[in-house]
Coordinates of C-alpha atoms in Angstrom, one line a residue:
Chain A
X25 CA -91.0 -37.4 -67.0
X26 CA -89.6 -39.5 -64.1
X27 CA -91.2 -42.6 -63.9
X28 CA -89.9 -43.4 -59.8
X29 CA -89.0 -40.5 -58.2
X30 CA -86.6 -40.5 -54.6
X31 CA -86.0 -37.3 -52.5
X32 CA -83.7 -36.6 -51.2
X33 CA -80.8 -38.1 -53.6
X34 CA -78.4 -37.2 -50.9
X35 CA -78.4 -37.7 -46.9
X36 CA -75.8 -36.8 -45.0
X37 CA -76.8 -37.1 -40.9
X38 CA -75.2 -38.2 -37.4
X39 CA -75.5 -41.2 -35.5
X40 CA -79.0 -40.9 -33.6
X41 CA -80.5 -38.5 -35.6
X42 CA -83.9 -39.4 -38.0
X43 CA -84.8 -39.4 -41.2
X44 CA -87.2 -40.0 -44.2
X45 CA -86.8 -40.9 -47.6
X46 CA -89.9 -39.9 -49.8
X47 CA -90.4 -42.4 -53.1
X48 CA -93.6 -41.3 -55.9
X49 CA -94.4 -43.4 -58.9
X50 CA -96.5 -42.0 -61.8
X51 CA -96.8 -45.6 -63.3
X52 CA -100.1 -46.5 -62.0
X53 CA -98.5 -49.7 -60.3
X54 CA -100.0 -51.3 -57.4
X55 CA -97.0 -52.9 -55.8
X56 CA -93.7 -50.6 -54.4
X57 CA -90.9 -51.9 -52.8
X58 CA -87.7 -51.0 -50.6
X59 CA -84.0 -52.4 -51.0
X60 CA -80.9 -51.3 -49.6
X61 CA -77.6 -51.7 -51.5
X62 CA -74.6 -52.1 -49.1
X63 CA -70.8 -50.7 -50.1
X64 CA -70.9 -54.1 -51.6
X65 CA -73.9 -53.3 -53.9
X66 CA -75.6 -56.4 -52.6
X67 CA -79.3 -55.6 -53.1
X68 CA -81.6 -56.3 -50.0
X69 CA -85.3 -56.5 -50.0
X70 CA -86.7 -54.5 -47.0
X71 CA -90.2 -53.9 -47.8
X72 CA -93.2 -54.0 -50.2
X73 CA -96.4 -52.8 -49.9
X74 CA -99.3 -53.4 -52.7
X75 CA -102.4 -50.8 -52.8
X76 CA -101.2 -49.6 -49.5
X77 CA -100.7 -52.5 -47.4
X78 CA -97.8 -54.3 -46.1
X79 CA -97.1 -57.5 -47.9
X80 CA -93.2 -57.9 -47.3
X81 CA -91.3 -57.2 -44.2
X82 CA -87.8 -58.7 -44.1
X83 CA -85.7 -59.1 -41.1
X84 CA -85.3 -55.1 -40.9
X85 CA -84.6 -53.4 -37.3
X86 CA -88.2 -51.8 -36.4
X87 CA -86.2 -48.7 -36.3
X88 CA -87.2 -48.6 -40.2
X89 CA -90.5 -47.8 -40.7
X90 CA -92.0 -47.5 -43.8
X91 CA -95.6 -45.7 -44.7
X92 CA -98.1 -45.8 -48.0
X93 CA -100.3 -43.3 -47.5
X94 CA -101.8 -44.1 -51.2
X95 CA -100.2 -46.3 -53.8
X96 CA -98.4 -44.2 -55.6
X97 CA -96.2 -43.0 -52.6
X98 CA -93.8 -45.0 -50.8
X99 CA -91.8 -43.5 -47.5
X100 CA -89.2 -44.6 -45.3
X101 CA -88.6 -43.4 -42.2
X102 CA -85.4 -44.4 -40.1
X103 CA -85.1 -43.7 -36.3
X104 CA -81.8 -43.3 -34.0
X105 CA -79.8 -43.7 -37.2
X106 CA -76.5 -46.5 -37.1
X107 CA -73.1 -46.1 -38.6
X108 CA -74.4 -49.4 -40.3
X109 CA -77.3 -47.6 -42.0
X110 CA -75.1 -46.2 -44.6
X111 CA -76.3 -47.3 -47.8
X112 CA -78.0 -46.3 -51.1
X113 CA -82.0 -47.1 -50.7
X114 CA -83.8 -48.3 -53.8
X115 CA -87.3 -47.6 -54.4
X116 CA -88.9 -49.6 -56.8
X117 CA -92.8 -50.5 -58.5
X118 CA -93.4 -53.4 -59.9
X119 CA -94.9 -53.5 -63.8
X120 CA -98.2 -55.7 -64.3
X121 CA -95.4 -58.4 -66.4
X122 CA -93.3 -58.3 -63.0
X123 CA -90.4 -56.2 -64.2
X124 CA -89.1 -53.5 -61.1
X125 CA -88.9 -50.0 -62.2
X126 CA -86.1 -48.3 -59.9
X127 CA -85.7 -44.9 -58.6
X128 CA -82.1 -43.2 -58.5
X129 CA -81.4 -43.8 -55.2
X130 CA -81.1 -42.4 -51.9
X131 CA -77.0 -42.3 -50.5
X132 CA -77.6 -42.2 -46.9
X133 CA -74.1 -41.5 -44.9
X134 CA -74.5 -41.7 -41.0
X135 CA -71.5 -40.1 -39.1
Chain B
X17 CA -87.7 -69.9 -50.2
X18 CA -85.7 -68.4 -53.5
X19 CA -82.3 -67.7 -54.2
X20 CA -80.2 -66.5 -57.0
X21 CA -76.2 -67.0 -57.5
X22 CA -74.1 -65.2 -59.5
X23 CA -70.8 -67.0 -59.4
X24 CA -68.3 -64.6 -61.4
X25 CA -67.7 -61.4 -59.6
X26 CA -66.3 -59.7 -62.6
X27 CA -66.1 -60.8 -66.3
X28 CA -63.9 -59.1 -68.9
X29 CA -64.1 -59.8 -72.9
X30 CA -62.6 -57.6 -75.4
X31 CA -64.9 -55.7 -77.5
X32 CA -66.8 -57.6 -80.3
X33 CA -66.4 -60.7 -78.8
X34 CA -69.4 -62.6 -77.6
X35 CA -70.2 -62.1 -73.7
X36 CA -72.0 -64.6 -70.9
X37 CA -72.6 -63.7 -67.7
X38 CA -73.9 -66.8 -65.1
X39 CA -76.9 -67.0 -63.2
X40 CA -78.5 -70.2 -61.5
X41 CA -81.2 -70.1 -59.0
X42 CA -83.5 -71.9 -56.7
X43 CA -87.4 -71.8 -56.3
X44 CA -89.8 -74.1 -55.0
X45 CA -92.4 -73.3 -57.7
X46 CA -92.2 -72.0 -61.2
X47 CA -89.3 -68.9 -61.3
X48 CA -89.9 -65.6 -63.0
X49 CA -86.2 -64.3 -63.9
X50 CA -85.1 -61.3 -64.7
X51 CA -81.9 -59.2 -65.5
X52 CA -80.9 -55.5 -64.8
X53 CA -78.2 -53.7 -64.9
X54 CA -76.8 -50.7 -63.1
X55 CA -74.3 -47.9 -64.4
X56 CA -72.4 -45.7 -61.8
X57 CA -74.3 -43.7 -59.3
X58 CA -77.8 -44.9 -61.1
X59 CA -80.8 -47.1 -60.5
X60 CA -81.5 -50.5 -61.8
X61 CA -82.4 -50.6 -65.4
X62 CA -84.4 -53.8 -66.7
X63 CA -82.7 -55.5 -69.4
X64 CA -85.0 -58.7 -70.1
X65 CA -87.3 -61.2 -68.3
X66 CA -88.6 -65.0 -68.8
X67 CA -92.1 -65.6 -67.4
X68 CA -93.1 -68.6 -69.5
X69 CA -92.9 -69.6 -73.2
X70 CA -89.8 -69.5 -75.7
X71 CA -86.5 -70.2 -73.1
X72 CA -84.5 -68.0 -75.4
X73 CA -85.9 -64.3 -74.8
X74 CA -84.5 -61.1 -75.9
X75 CA -84.1 -57.9 -74.5
X76 CA -82.9 -54.4 -74.3
X77 CA -79.5 -53.2 -76.2
X78 CA -79.1 -56.5 -78.1
X79 CA -78.9 -59.1 -75.1
X80 CA -80.7 -62.1 -74.6
X81 CA -81.0 -65.0 -72.1
X82 CA -82.2 -69.0 -72.0
X83 CA -83.7 -70.1 -69.6
X84 CA -82.5 -73.7 -68.9
X85 CA -85.0 -75.4 -66.5
X86 CA -82.7 -78.7 -66.1
X87 CA -79.7 -76.7 -65.0
X88 CA -82.0 -74.1 -63.5
X89 CA -79.8 -71.4 -65.0
X90 CA -80.3 -68.0 -67.0
X91 CA -77.5 -66.5 -68.4
X92 CA -77.0 -63.6 -70.2
X93 CA -75.6 -63.2 -73.5
X94 CA -74.5 -60.6 -76.3
X95 CA -73.0 -61.6 -79.4
X96 CA -70.7 -58.5 -79.8
X97 CA -69.7 -56.5 -77.0
X98 CA -69.5 -53.1 -76.7
X99 CA -67.0 -50.9 -74.1
X100 CA -70.1 -49.3 -73.3
X101 CA -72.1 -52.5 -71.9
X102 CA -69.2 -52.2 -69.0
X103 CA -71.5 -52.1 -65.8
X104 CA -72.8 -54.0 -63.2
X105 CA -75.4 -56.6 -64.2
X106 CA -78.1 -58.3 -61.7
X107 CA -79.9 -61.9 -62.1
X108 CA -83.0 -61.7 -60.1
X109 CA -85.7 -64.4 -59.5
X110 CA -89.4 -64.1 -58.4
X111 CA -91.5 -67.8 -57.0
X112 CA -94.3 -67.7 -59.2
X113 CA -97.4 -66.5 -56.2
X114 CA -94.8 -65.1 -54.0
X115 CA -94.2 -60.9 -54.1
X116 CA -90.3 -61.3 -52.9
X117 CA -88.3 -60.7 -55.6
X118 CA -84.4 -61.5 -54.8
X119 CA -81.2 -60.1 -56.2
X120 CA -78.0 -61.8 -56.8
X121 CA -74.8 -60.4 -55.8
X122 CA -74.0 -58.9 -59.2
X123 CA -71.4 -59.4 -61.8
X124 CA -69.5 -56.7 -63.0
X125 CA -68.5 -56.6 -66.6
X126 CA -65.4 -55.3 -68.2
X127 CA -65.9 -54.7 -72.0
X128 CA -61.9 -54.1 -73.0
X129 CA -61.3 -52.0 -76.0

């Protein structure tokens, strides 16, 4: 029973398209995150939600829009995709003692 | 703002030897410190954390880390390395009272048979 699940695992799309990545956690946690991992494996925090409320919004282009319909779900929508958006996007939820539980990642390739 | 540094891109250790992966941090308040491991094409897995209390913390797979406040370090250690420990290791820091969790650039650990 997967704790943090992301769909889809792979996306390949053309520049200018719009795409969404969905994340769900069944751990009962209140806080969820999106991270971007680039080709050099650097992990950059993008957004965080606590119980459906946006609490962290880093310097991310406004083409990226997170949405949390409930505390178990945190989705990421990306408009007008660019080549530089190619990366692996990780969703994570935060446990009561602070550690993050990561999904398996969604690899986005923009052509 | 908090930050974390992993000074080594790669660490090579012979199997059976002790290993150390270095991490230093900077926070304005009290730190929460974490180590994670990432295997190829997988998400990050939590290894251990320091929140408060004993400076030596033990975690999964025989790993441990020592919190050193004066040196602002949180180095990851294991007494005897296994080939299966080969992976990418990330140190992370969170300033107490802040929700932002920042990761180091990662250190690739190679355990040589």
